[in-house]
Short mmCIF file of C-alpha atoms and ligand atoms in Angstrom, two decimals:
data_model
loop_
_atom_site.label_atom_id
_atom_site.label_comp_id
_atom_site.label_asym_id
_atom_site.label_seq_id
_atom_site.Cartn_x
_atom_site.Cartn_y
_atom_site.Cartn_z
CA MET A 17 40.03 -1.66 -12.84
CA ASN A 18 37.02 0.27 -11.71
CA ILE A 19 36.20 3.91 -12.23
CA THR A 20 34.87 5.52 -9.05
CA ASP A 21 33.26 8.39 -10.92
CA ILE A 22 31.27 9.65 -7.96
CA ASP A 23 33.08 10.35 -4.68
CA ASP A 24 33.98 13.26 -2.40
CA LYS A 25 37.05 14.27 -4.42
CA ILE A 26 35.27 14.55 -7.75
CA ILE A 27 32.37 16.46 -6.14
CA ARG A 28 34.89 18.92 -4.67
CA GLY A 29 36.68 19.15 -8.04
CA ALA A 30 33.43 19.86 -9.84
CA ALA A 31 32.52 22.56 -7.31
CA ALA A 32 35.96 24.15 -7.73
CA THR A 33 36.01 24.14 -11.54
CA GLY A 34 32.31 24.66 -12.23
CA GLU A 35 32.35 21.65 -14.58
CA PRO A 36 29.58 19.06 -14.22
CA ILE A 37 30.76 15.88 -12.47
CA ASP A 38 30.19 13.59 -15.46
CA VAL A 39 32.13 15.93 -17.78
CA LEU A 40 35.04 15.98 -15.33
CA ALA A 41 34.95 12.19 -14.96
CA GLU A 42 34.97 11.70 -18.76
CA LEU A 43 37.85 14.15 -19.15
CA TYR A 44 40.10 12.40 -16.63
CA LEU A 45 39.11 8.94 -17.84
CA ALA A 46 40.05 9.89 -21.41
CA MET A 47 43.43 11.26 -20.24
CA PHE A 48 44.07 8.13 -18.21
CA LEU A 49 43.20 5.79 -21.09
CA SER A 50 45.35 7.73 -23.53
CA ASP A 51 48.35 7.59 -21.15
CA ALA A 52 47.66 3.89 -20.56
CA ALA A 53 47.62 3.20 -24.31
CA ALA A 54 50.87 5.14 -24.83
CA LEU A 55 52.48 3.07 -22.07
CA ARG A 56 51.18 -0.13 -23.71
CA MET A 57 49.15 -1.04 -20.63
CA THR A 58 46.70 -3.90 -21.06
CA ILE A 59 43.22 -2.40 -20.80
CA PRO A 60 40.76 -4.66 -18.94
CA ASP A 61 37.78 -6.13 -20.78
CA VAL A 62 35.46 -4.24 -18.44
CA LEU A 63 35.98 -0.78 -16.94
CA PRO A 64 32.98 -0.54 -14.62
CA ARG A 65 31.83 2.87 -13.42
CA ALA A 66 30.26 3.48 -10.02
CA THR A 67 27.49 5.66 -11.43
CA ARG A 68 26.32 2.71 -13.57
CA HIS A 69 26.29 0.30 -10.61
CA VAL A 70 24.07 2.13 -8.16
CA ASP A 71 21.55 -0.77 -8.20
CA GLU A 72 24.26 -3.27 -7.18
CA ILE A 73 25.56 -0.89 -4.50
CA VAL A 74 22.07 -0.40 -3.06
CA ALA A 75 21.40 -4.16 -3.09
CA LEU A 76 24.65 -4.80 -1.18
CA ILE A 77 23.83 -2.16 1.43
CA ALA A 78 20.30 -3.58 1.79
CA VAL A 79 21.79 -7.00 2.67
CA LEU A 80 24.12 -5.42 5.23
CA LEU A 81 21.19 -3.57 6.83
CA GLU A 82 19.12 -6.75 6.89
CA ARG A 83 21.94 -8.74 8.53
CA GLY A 84 22.56 -6.15 11.20
CA HIS A 85 26.00 -5.11 9.90
CA ALA A 86 24.80 -1.63 9.00
CA TYR A 87 22.54 1.08 10.46
CA ARG A 88 20.89 4.30 9.38
CA THR A 89 21.49 7.74 10.83
CA ASP A 90 19.07 10.69 11.02
CA ASP A 91 20.36 12.37 7.85
CA GLY A 92 19.59 9.30 5.69
CA SER A 93 23.16 7.96 5.68
CA VAL A 94 24.04 4.31 6.28
CA PHE A 95 27.14 3.19 8.21
CA PHE A 96 28.88 -0.16 8.55
CA ARG A 97 29.02 -1.30 12.17
CA ILE A 98 32.62 -2.37 12.85
CA ALA A 99 31.63 -3.92 16.18
CA SER A 100 29.55 -6.47 14.21
CA TRP A 101 32.61 -7.72 12.33
CA PRO A 102 35.37 -9.06 14.63
CA ALA A 103 37.74 -9.89 11.73
CA TYR A 104 38.09 -6.16 10.96
CA GLY A 105 41.72 -5.04 10.85
CA ARG A 106 43.36 -8.36 9.95
CA LEU A 107 44.73 -7.23 6.59
CA ALA A 108 46.42 -4.17 8.09
CA ARG A 109 47.18 -6.03 11.36
CA LEU A 110 45.43 -3.33 13.34
CA ASP A 111 44.84 -3.28 17.06
CA PRO A 112 41.01 -3.22 17.24
CA GLU A 113 41.05 -0.86 20.24
CA GLY A 114 43.34 1.66 18.62
CA MET A 115 41.58 1.81 15.27
CA ARG A 116 40.66 5.17 13.81
CA VAL A 117 41.46 7.04 16.98
CA GLY A 118 42.79 10.38 15.87
CA GLU A 119 41.37 9.91 12.39
CA ARG A 120 39.60 13.05 11.32
CA VAL A 121 35.85 12.66 11.69
CA GLU A 122 34.05 14.22 8.76
CA ALA A 123 31.54 16.88 9.77
CA ASP A 124 28.79 14.84 8.13
CA GLU A 125 29.75 11.68 10.04
CA TYR A 126 29.05 12.84 13.58
CA GLY A 127 25.79 10.88 13.63
CA LYS A 128 27.49 7.51 13.69
CA ASP A 129 27.41 5.20 16.71
CA ASP A 130 31.13 4.45 16.85
CA VAL A 131 34.01 6.58 15.57
CA ARG A 132 35.42 3.49 13.78
CA ASP A 133 32.29 2.92 11.67
CA PHE A 134 32.52 3.88 8.02
CA VAL A 135 29.94 5.29 5.64
CA LEU A 136 28.23 3.07 3.05
CA TRP A 137 25.60 5.54 1.83
CA LYS A 138 25.53 9.31 2.19
CA GLY A 139 22.19 10.99 2.70
CA PRO A 140 21.20 13.71 0.19
CA LYS A 141 22.83 17.13 0.52
CA PRO A 142 22.24 20.34 -1.43
CA GLY A 143 24.62 20.65 -4.37
CA GLU A 144 25.46 16.93 -4.42
CA PRO A 145 24.19 14.33 -6.86
CA SER A 146 21.57 12.02 -5.40
CA TRP A 147 19.80 8.85 -6.50
CA GLU A 148 16.28 7.78 -5.44
CA THR A 149 16.70 4.17 -4.29
CA ALA A 150 15.13 1.39 -2.22
CA ILE A 151 17.29 2.42 0.76
CA GLY A 152 16.32 6.07 0.33
CA PRO A 153 17.80 9.03 -1.54
CA GLY A 154 21.53 9.79 -1.51
CA ARG A 155 24.76 8.60 -3.05
CA PRO A 156 27.22 5.75 -2.45
CA GLY A 157 30.30 6.01 -0.24
CA TRP A 158 33.59 5.27 -1.97
CA HIS A 159 34.41 1.94 -0.26
CA ILE A 160 31.14 0.22 -1.18
CA GLU A 161 31.50 1.23 -4.85
CA CYS A 162 34.60 -0.96 -5.17
CA SER A 163 33.01 -4.00 -3.50
CA ALA A 164 29.81 -3.80 -5.54
CA MET A 165 31.60 -3.37 -8.88
CA SER A 166 34.17 -6.13 -8.16
CA MET A 167 31.49 -8.60 -7.11
CA ARG A 168 29.24 -7.74 -10.06
CA HIS A 169 32.00 -8.52 -12.59
CA LEU A 170 34.23 -11.05 -10.79
CA GLY A 171 31.84 -12.78 -8.40
CA PRO A 172 31.72 -12.77 -4.57
CA SER A 173 35.25 -14.25 -4.37
CA PHE A 174 38.12 -13.47 -6.69
CA ASP A 175 41.82 -14.24 -6.81
CA ILE A 176 43.82 -11.03 -6.84
CA HIS A 177 43.09 -7.46 -5.75
CA THR A 178 45.75 -4.79 -6.27
CA GLY A 179 46.20 -1.26 -5.01
CA GLY A 180 48.64 1.19 -3.46
CA VAL A 181 49.90 0.64 0.10
CA ASP A 182 47.97 3.70 1.22
CA LEU A 183 44.72 1.86 0.46
CA ILE A 184 45.28 -1.06 2.87
CA PHE A 185 43.65 0.91 5.66
CA PRO A 186 40.93 1.89 5.75
CA HIS A 187 39.81 1.30 2.12
CA HIS A 188 40.68 -2.37 1.68
CA GLU A 189 39.80 -3.28 5.27
CA ASP A 190 36.40 -1.72 4.62
CA GLU A 191 36.02 -3.58 1.32
CA ILE A 192 36.72 -6.91 3.02
CA ALA A 193 34.39 -6.24 5.95
CA GLN A 194 31.38 -5.11 3.92
CA SER A 195 31.85 -7.79 1.21
CA GLU A 196 32.38 -10.76 3.52
CA ALA A 197 29.67 -9.64 5.96
CA ALA A 198 27.24 -9.56 3.02
CA THR A 199 28.22 -12.79 1.23
CA GLY A 200 29.73 -14.98 3.96
CA GLN A 201 32.52 -15.84 1.51
CA PRO A 202 36.18 -14.84 1.38
CA PHE A 203 36.34 -11.69 -0.75
CA VAL A 204 39.92 -11.85 -2.12
CA GLY A 205 42.54 -14.63 -2.28
CA THR A 206 45.67 -12.47 -2.57
CA TRP A 207 46.29 -8.76 -2.11
CA LEU A 208 49.11 -7.05 -3.99
CA HIS A 209 49.97 -3.61 -2.65
CA CYS A 210 52.50 -1.50 -4.49
CA ALA A 211 54.82 1.03 -2.90
CA HIS A 212 54.50 4.72 -3.66
CA LEU A 213 56.27 6.25 -6.61
CA GLN A 214 58.96 8.64 -5.37
CA MET A 215 60.48 11.71 -6.96
CA GLY A 216 63.35 13.72 -5.50
CA GLY A 217 63.28 11.52 -2.39
CA ALA A 218 59.61 12.28 -1.55
CA LYS A 219 56.33 10.58 -2.38
CA MET A 220 54.92 11.65 -5.73
CA ALA A 221 51.62 13.33 -4.90
CA LYS A 222 49.17 15.69 -6.52
CA SER A 223 48.58 17.37 -3.17
CA THR A 224 52.20 18.54 -2.77
CA GLY A 225 52.84 19.29 -6.45
CA ASN A 226 55.72 16.76 -6.46
CA ILE A 227 54.46 15.19 -9.65
CA ALA A 228 55.52 14.24 -13.18
CA ARG A 229 52.66 13.55 -15.58
CA VAL A 230 52.86 10.91 -18.30
CA GLY A 231 51.41 13.25 -20.93
CA ALA A 232 53.93 15.98 -20.14
CA LEU A 233 56.89 13.56 -20.17
CA LEU A 234 55.85 12.13 -23.54
CA ALA A 235 55.21 15.61 -24.95
CA GLY A 236 58.74 16.48 -23.76
CA GLY A 237 60.14 13.79 -26.06
CA ILE A 238 60.55 10.84 -23.70
CA SER A 239 60.00 7.56 -25.53
CA PRO A 240 56.88 5.81 -24.21
CA ARG A 241 58.77 2.50 -24.19
CA ALA A 242 61.61 4.03 -22.12
CA LEU A 243 59.06 5.42 -19.66
CA ARG A 244 57.30 2.06 -19.51
CA LEU A 245 60.57 0.25 -18.83
CA ALA A 246 61.53 2.79 -16.14
CA LEU A 247 58.16 2.25 -14.45
CA ILE A 248 58.16 -1.56 -14.55
CA SER A 249 61.83 -2.11 -13.76
CA VAL A 250 61.56 -1.91 -9.96
CA HIS A 251 59.78 -4.49 -7.81
CA TYR A 252 56.22 -3.43 -7.00
CA ARG A 253 56.84 -3.46 -3.23
CA ALA A 254 60.04 -1.40 -3.54
CA GLY A 255 59.62 2.35 -3.90
CA LEU A 256 60.48 3.39 -7.45
CA ASN A 257 62.36 6.67 -7.61
CA HIS A 258 61.46 8.53 -10.78
CA SER A 259 64.29 10.73 -12.08
CA ASP A 260 66.03 11.89 -15.25
CA ASP A 261 68.70 9.28 -14.53
CA SER A 262 66.23 6.41 -14.29
CA LEU A 263 64.67 7.53 -17.59
CA ALA A 264 68.09 7.82 -19.26
CA ALA A 265 69.06 4.32 -18.08
CA ALA A 266 65.78 2.95 -19.41
CA GLY A 267 66.29 4.78 -22.72
CA ALA A 268 69.75 3.21 -23.10
CA ALA A 269 68.30 -0.24 -22.35
CA ILE A 270 65.58 0.27 -24.98
CA GLU A 271 68.30 1.16 -27.51
CA ARG A 272 70.09 -2.12 -26.72
CA LEU A 273 66.84 -4.00 -27.35
CA ASP A 274 66.20 -2.14 -30.61
CA ALA A 275 69.73 -2.90 -31.77
CA VAL A 276 69.46 -6.64 -31.10
CA VAL A 277 66.04 -6.86 -32.78
CA ALA A 278 67.44 -5.04 -35.81
CA ALA A 279 70.48 -7.33 -35.88
CA LEU A 280 68.45 -10.53 -35.53
CA SER A 281 66.06 -9.36 -38.25
CA THR A 282 68.79 -8.78 -40.83
CA TYR A 283 71.41 -11.42 -39.95
CA THR A 284 71.90 -14.03 -42.64
CA GLN A 285 74.21 -17.01 -42.38
CA THR A 286 73.89 -20.20 -44.32
CA GLY A 287 75.39 -23.18 -42.59
CA PRO A 288 74.61 -25.33 -39.59
CA ASP A 289 72.41 -24.21 -36.69
CA ASP A 290 74.10 -23.31 -33.41
CA PRO A 291 73.82 -26.59 -31.45
CA GLY A 292 73.61 -24.79 -28.09
CA LEU A 293 70.99 -22.20 -28.99
CA ASP A 294 67.69 -24.01 -28.43
CA GLU A 295 68.75 -25.03 -24.93
CA ARG A 296 69.89 -21.45 -24.22
CA LEU A 297 66.53 -20.03 -25.38
CA GLU A 298 64.55 -22.55 -23.37
CA ALA A 299 66.62 -21.88 -20.25
CA ALA A 300 65.92 -18.15 -20.62
CA THR A 301 62.18 -18.76 -20.98
CA ILE A 302 62.12 -20.97 -17.87
CA ALA A 303 64.25 -18.57 -15.80
CA PHE A 304 62.05 -15.63 -16.86
CA GLY A 305 58.89 -17.46 -15.76
CA GLU A 306 60.46 -18.55 -12.47
CA ALA A 307 61.52 -14.99 -11.69
CA LEU A 308 57.99 -13.67 -12.22
CA ASP A 309 56.50 -16.59 -10.27
CA ASP A 310 58.63 -15.41 -7.33
CA ASP A 311 56.28 -12.57 -6.33
CA LEU A 312 56.82 -10.80 -9.67
CA ASN A 313 60.59 -10.48 -9.32
CA ILE A 314 60.94 -8.12 -12.27
CA SER A 315 64.64 -7.31 -11.70
CA ALA A 316 65.56 -10.98 -12.08
CA ALA A 317 63.24 -11.33 -15.10
CA LEU A 318 64.79 -8.29 -16.83
CA ALA A 319 68.28 -9.62 -16.03
CA VAL A 320 67.34 -12.84 -17.89
CA VAL A 321 66.32 -10.81 -20.95
CA PHE A 322 69.40 -8.59 -21.02
CA ASP A 323 71.74 -11.57 -20.40
CA LEU A 324 70.10 -13.28 -23.36
CA VAL A 325 70.54 -10.14 -25.47
CA ARG A 326 74.27 -10.02 -24.63
CA ASP A 327 74.62 -13.71 -25.42
CA LEU A 328 72.79 -13.38 -28.75
CA ASN A 329 74.99 -10.43 -29.76
CA ARG A 330 78.08 -12.49 -28.93
CA ARG A 331 76.83 -15.46 -30.96
CA MET A 332 76.05 -13.20 -33.93
CA GLU A 333 79.48 -11.56 -33.73
CA ARG A 334 81.10 -14.98 -33.87
CA ARG A 335 78.76 -15.99 -36.72
CA LEU A 336 77.68 -19.02 -34.69
CA LEU A 337 74.00 -18.63 -35.57
CA SER A 338 72.22 -19.65 -38.75
CA THR A 339 69.51 -17.48 -40.29
CA ALA A 340 66.93 -19.89 -38.88
CA ASP A 341 68.50 -19.54 -35.41
CA THR A 342 68.00 -15.78 -35.42
CA GLY A 343 64.33 -16.32 -36.28
CA ARG A 344 63.93 -18.58 -33.24
CA ALA A 345 65.86 -16.19 -31.01
CA LEU A 346 63.66 -13.30 -32.08
CA GLU A 347 60.57 -15.40 -31.46
CA THR A 348 61.76 -16.09 -27.90
CA LEU A 349 62.38 -12.40 -27.27
CA ARG A 350 58.90 -11.60 -28.62
CA ASP A 351 57.39 -14.29 -26.36
CA LEU A 352 59.03 -12.79 -23.26
CA ASP A 353 57.89 -9.39 -24.46
CA GLU A 354 54.26 -10.54 -24.22
CA VAL A 355 54.77 -9.68 -20.55
CA LEU A 356 57.14 -6.73 -20.81
CA ALA A 357 55.85 -4.91 -23.94
CA ILE A 358 59.10 -2.97 -24.41
CA LEU A 359 60.39 -4.30 -27.75
CA PRO A 360 60.11 -2.20 -30.91
CA ASP A 361 57.16 -2.81 -33.18
CA ALA A 362 57.68 -5.53 -35.77
CA ALA A 363 58.52 -4.30 -39.29
CA THR A 364 54.94 -5.06 -40.29
CA ASP A 365 53.87 -2.24 -37.95
CA LEU A 366 55.97 0.36 -39.81
CA GLU A 367 54.22 3.31 -41.41
CA PRO A 368 53.87 2.45 -45.14
CA GLU A 369 55.88 5.56 -46.09
CA VAL A 370 58.83 4.47 -43.94
CA ALA A 371 58.63 0.87 -45.16
CA ALA A 372 58.74 2.13 -48.76
CA LEU A 373 61.80 4.32 -48.04
CA LEU A 374 63.60 1.35 -46.45
CA GLU A 375 62.86 -0.84 -49.44
CA GLU A 376 63.96 1.86 -51.85
CA ARG A 377 67.22 2.34 -49.97
CA ALA A 378 67.97 -1.38 -49.84
CA ALA A 379 67.44 -1.51 -53.60
CA ALA A 380 69.73 1.50 -54.10
CA ARG A 381 72.46 -0.24 -52.09
CA THR A 382 72.12 -3.39 -54.13
CA ALA A 383 72.44 -1.30 -57.29
CA ARG A 384 75.51 0.42 -55.74
CA ASP A 385 73.72 3.77 -56.17
CA PHE A 386 75.35 5.35 -53.12
CA ALA A 387 74.14 8.88 -53.79
CA SER A 388 70.51 7.73 -53.60
CA SER A 389 71.14 5.50 -50.62
CA ASP A 390 72.72 8.41 -48.69
CA ARG A 391 69.82 10.69 -49.56
CA LEU A 392 67.35 8.02 -48.44
CA ARG A 393 69.28 7.53 -45.20
CA ASP A 394 68.79 11.25 -44.45
CA GLU A 395 65.12 11.03 -45.31
CA LEU A 396 64.68 8.07 -42.97
CA ALA A 397 66.56 9.96 -40.24
CA ALA A 398 63.95 12.70 -40.57
CA HIS A 399 61.35 10.00 -39.78
CA GLY A 400 63.29 9.00 -36.66
CA ILE A 401 64.76 5.86 -38.26
CA THR A 402 68.49 5.12 -38.09
CA VAL A 403 69.86 2.94 -40.87
CA GLU A 404 73.15 1.06 -40.73
CA ASP A 405 74.83 -1.08 -43.35
CA THR A 406 76.18 -4.37 -42.09
CA ARG A 407 77.60 -7.45 -43.76
CA ASP A 408 74.05 -8.80 -43.47
CA GLY A 409 72.63 -5.86 -45.36
CA GLN A 410 70.68 -2.81 -44.29
CA ARG A 411 69.61 -2.67 -40.66
CA TRP A 412 67.21 -0.10 -39.19
CA ARG A 413 65.92 0.96 -35.81
CA ARG A 414 63.66 3.65 -34.47
CA ASN A 415 65.48 6.36 -32.51
CA VAL A 416 64.74 6.48 -28.82
CA GLU A 417 64.61 9.99 -27.44
CA VAL A 418 65.96 10.04 -23.95
CA GLY A 419 65.38 13.77 -23.34
CA HIS A 420 66.33 15.43 -20.05
CA GLY A 421 64.49 17.92 -17.91
ZN1 ZN B 513 38.90 0.51 -4.27
#
């Protein structure tokens, strides 16, 4: 996951707001990382930034110039020569003759030899940041930033490259051409391109204002886990339609998960283990893995989880499980959740104040002090915790706000 903190868009944004480019980049990076943390996204070990990889970018362009895949123009820019790379267009299955015809030619790109050629290095311009480098002054083009950062951290060839469908052409075609022309090695083994997020039947886009922001949704009371589930629950190549209904459905599903975790955590039953359970848990684990191995078939994988939840509830209702069984069942759910990250936090993650209230209330129940236990239930409710009394004792779960609008 690279941070292209110098490109045309951020330069335009800085000019419009009057903020320095690096301040703007930090601001949006911080917002992104905070949303990512709220949505329980795995943050990569390295988040490379283009502005800290100018040396690598320049070295890559120097190789392309040396090998005749790139040329300079009068204003100090460097372009990639598409005619030198016959494999261009294979990813997007383009017709080489028809490529880029009709594509808007930037005013600063008129100097290039062929309309299809793309910029690697932009010559210095007043009001734009510029680096003094071995290939002359200027700044990197966007496409080369991605290649240089990927190769610096993952090597000349790596397994998987992801991105939105809108990046296949020209961005990813350009990445392949400039990387493979420089190294002579295959750049990427597998490309995963995700469909656009939709809202109200149209593509979600900053440019049209058809947009829902993570921060605003969470501030409006949507549970981060419900939002995460809504976002992951549709196959990456199918367009996900974001709506109040999809959030409400995800919120209801999160409540089902919270309820089963609470039930499994409190259930007690001495007696024999359920003879069918281990096989059932193993089958679920295998089916879950097989679904994801099938081009990340998330719908099938989630169906495995919710089928298992239904089955576990049924076995608990019939008192078929032993206490040890529920421990193993919970462990399986937590294992599957290593991928999904939608289960409630374990009790050990509770705020100490809430944990103390729960303990106090359980003790009050045991002492048949119902006045105290009712008061403590209200106090816990104020902390967003619902407590129920079951034959297995006190059971709690965090409330999921499903919020509309
Ligand atoms: Zn990129």
